[in-house]
Amino acid sequence: QVQLVESGGGSVQAGGSLRLSCAASLYSYTVYTLAWFRQAPGKEREGVASIDSSGDTEYAESVKGRFTISQDNAKKILYLQMNTLSPEDTAMYYCAARLHLRLSSPLYGSYYNTWGQGTQVTVSS
């Protein structure tokens, strides 16, 4: 089973950028889906972006054009580059994985069975 460890969260002013990282050692897995989710206080968990083992990506409408999900070639680290941040992006961000599947609806959290501990992102106005 893979373990996920997020890092890179922090506080930033509106308009700024952050890059989140998720250490996910996937050396022996050839089919999988990885994603970033977020949850703000009092709100439901939201799928932000996903990438699968074929390199296909999907984004929530709220982050399209601002966020970019990527993975290094060695399958070691998942990234989320976040640009033009706004206070509405403030949330705990989680990395998630589903092994052996390329999900057709990859922004639904119930399809994932492995989660990281989360990293906080706070955007001030």
Short mmCIF file of C-alpha atoms in Angstrom, two decimals:
data_model
loop_
_atom_site.label_atom_id
_atom_site.label_comp_id
_atom_site.label_asym_id
_atom_site.label_seq_id
_atom_site.Cartn_x
_atom_site.Cartn_y
_atom_site.Cartn_z
CA GLN A 1 0.00 0.00 0.00
CA VAL A 2 1.29 3.47 -0.81
CA GLN A 3 1.66 6.19 1.77
CA LEU A 4 1.02 9.85 1.03
CA VAL A 5 2.71 12.76 2.76
CA GLU A 6 1.78 16.33 1.81
CA SER A 7 3.89 19.44 2.26
CA GLY A 8 4.15 22.97 0.95
CA GLY A 9 1.16 24.60 2.55
CA GLY A 10 1.35 27.97 4.23
CA SER A 11 0.03 31.50 4.30
CA VAL A 12 0.06 33.78 1.29
CA GLN A 13 -1.60 37.00 0.22
CA ALA A 14 -4.26 37.07 -2.47
CA GLY A 15 -2.73 36.91 -5.92
CA GLY A 16 0.21 34.89 -4.70
CA SER A 17 1.32 31.35 -5.47
CA LEU A 18 2.09 28.15 -3.61
CA ARG A 19 3.21 24.72 -4.70
CA LEU A 20 2.01 21.70 -2.79
CA SER A 21 3.88 18.42 -2.86
CA CYS A 22 2.75 14.91 -2.04
CA ALA A 23 5.32 12.19 -1.58
CA ALA A 24 3.75 9.11 -3.14
CA SER A 25 6.11 6.31 -3.95
CA LEU A 26 4.47 4.52 -6.87
CA TYR A 27 7.48 2.64 -8.21
CA SER A 28 5.69 -0.68 -8.63
CA TYR A 29 2.29 0.60 -9.76
CA THR A 30 1.53 1.18 -13.43
CA VAL A 31 -2.19 2.00 -13.21
CA TYR A 32 -3.49 4.55 -10.71
CA THR A 33 -5.26 7.85 -10.17
CA LEU A 34 -3.94 10.61 -7.92
CA ALA A 35 -5.78 13.73 -6.87
CA TRP A 36 -5.83 16.79 -4.69
CA PHE A 37 -8.88 17.56 -2.57
CA ARG A 38 -9.57 20.42 -0.22
CA GLN A 39 -11.92 21.11 2.63
CA ALA A 40 -12.64 24.48 4.18
CA PRO A 41 -14.24 24.82 7.63
CA GLY A 42 -17.95 24.24 7.42
CA LYS A 43 -17.80 23.15 3.80
CA GLU A 44 -17.84 19.81 2.04
CA ARG A 45 -14.71 18.25 0.66
CA GLU A 46 -14.06 19.35 -2.91
CA GLY A 47 -12.07 17.64 -5.62
CA VAL A 48 -9.53 20.11 -6.99
CA ALA A 49 -7.44 18.30 -9.59
CA SER A 50 -6.50 14.78 -10.64
CA ILE A 51 -3.96 12.98 -12.78
CA ASP A 52 -3.85 9.34 -13.77
CA SER A 53 -1.14 6.96 -14.87
CA SER A 54 -1.74 7.92 -18.51
CA GLY A 55 -1.19 11.57 -17.71
CA ASP A 56 -4.82 12.58 -18.15
CA THR A 57 -5.78 15.49 -15.91
CA GLU A 58 -9.03 16.95 -14.69
CA TYR A 59 -9.72 20.16 -12.80
CA ALA A 60 -12.56 21.67 -10.84
CA GLU A 61 -14.07 24.65 -12.62
CA SER A 62 -13.10 26.90 -9.74
CA VAL A 63 -9.37 26.30 -10.29
CA LYS A 64 -9.09 25.89 -14.06
CA GLY A 65 -6.44 28.17 -15.48
CA ARG A 66 -4.96 28.83 -12.04
CA PHE A 67 -3.89 25.42 -10.70
CA THR A 68 -1.73 22.80 -12.39
CA ILE A 69 -1.35 19.20 -11.27
CA SER A 70 1.74 17.27 -12.25
CA GLN A 71 3.86 14.31 -11.29
CA ASP A 72 7.54 13.75 -11.61
CA ASN A 73 8.70 11.05 -14.02
CA ALA A 74 10.01 8.80 -11.30
CA LYS A 75 6.47 8.60 -9.84
CA LYS A 76 7.74 9.80 -6.56
CA ILE A 77 6.06 13.17 -6.01
CA LEU A 78 2.71 14.68 -6.93
CA TYR A 79 2.54 18.46 -7.25
CA LEU A 80 -0.15 21.10 -7.24
CA GLN A 81 1.02 24.47 -8.50
CA MET A 82 -1.45 27.10 -7.34
CA ASN A 83 -1.35 30.56 -8.88
CA THR A 84 -3.50 33.66 -8.49
CA LEU A 85 -4.72 32.46 -5.13
CA SER A 86 -7.77 34.01 -3.55
CA PRO A 87 -9.21 33.82 -0.01
CA GLU A 88 -11.75 31.31 -1.37
CA ASP A 89 -8.87 28.86 -1.85
CA THR A 90 -8.23 28.75 1.89
CA ALA A 91 -8.64 25.15 3.02
CA MET A 92 -6.89 22.01 4.17
CA TYR A 93 -5.52 20.31 1.08
CA TYR A 94 -5.29 16.53 0.86
CA CYS A 95 -3.55 14.19 -1.52
CA ALA A 96 -5.42 10.98 -2.43
CA ALA A 97 -4.66 7.84 -4.40
CA ARG A 98 -6.56 4.99 -5.95
CA LEU A 99 -4.33 2.19 -7.15
CA HIS A 100 -4.99 -0.15 -10.07
CA LEU A 101 -7.69 2.12 -11.54
CA ARG A 102 -7.90 5.09 -13.85
CA LEU A 103 -11.06 6.67 -12.49
CA SER A 104 -13.66 7.99 -14.91
CA SER A 105 -14.89 10.49 -12.32
CA PRO A 106 -11.66 11.32 -10.55
CA LEU A 107 -12.87 14.31 -8.53
CA TYR A 108 -15.20 12.28 -6.32
CA GLY A 109 -13.53 11.58 -3.01
CA SER A 110 -15.44 8.39 -2.28
CA TYR A 111 -13.50 6.62 -5.03
CA TYR A 112 -10.19 7.02 -3.20
CA ASN A 113 -8.96 4.70 -0.49
CA THR A 114 -5.62 6.22 0.44
CA TRP A 115 -5.28 9.73 1.87
CA GLY A 116 -2.55 11.93 3.22
CA GLN A 117 -2.75 13.87 6.46
CA GLY A 118 -3.32 17.23 4.76
CA THR A 119 -1.55 20.56 4.53
CA GLN A 120 -3.13 23.91 5.35
CA VAL A 121 -3.34 26.71 2.80
CA THR A 122 -4.41 30.14 4.01
CA VAL A 123 -4.89 33.06 1.62
CA SER A 124 -5.40 36.51 3.08
CA SER A 125 -7.00 39.44 1.27
#
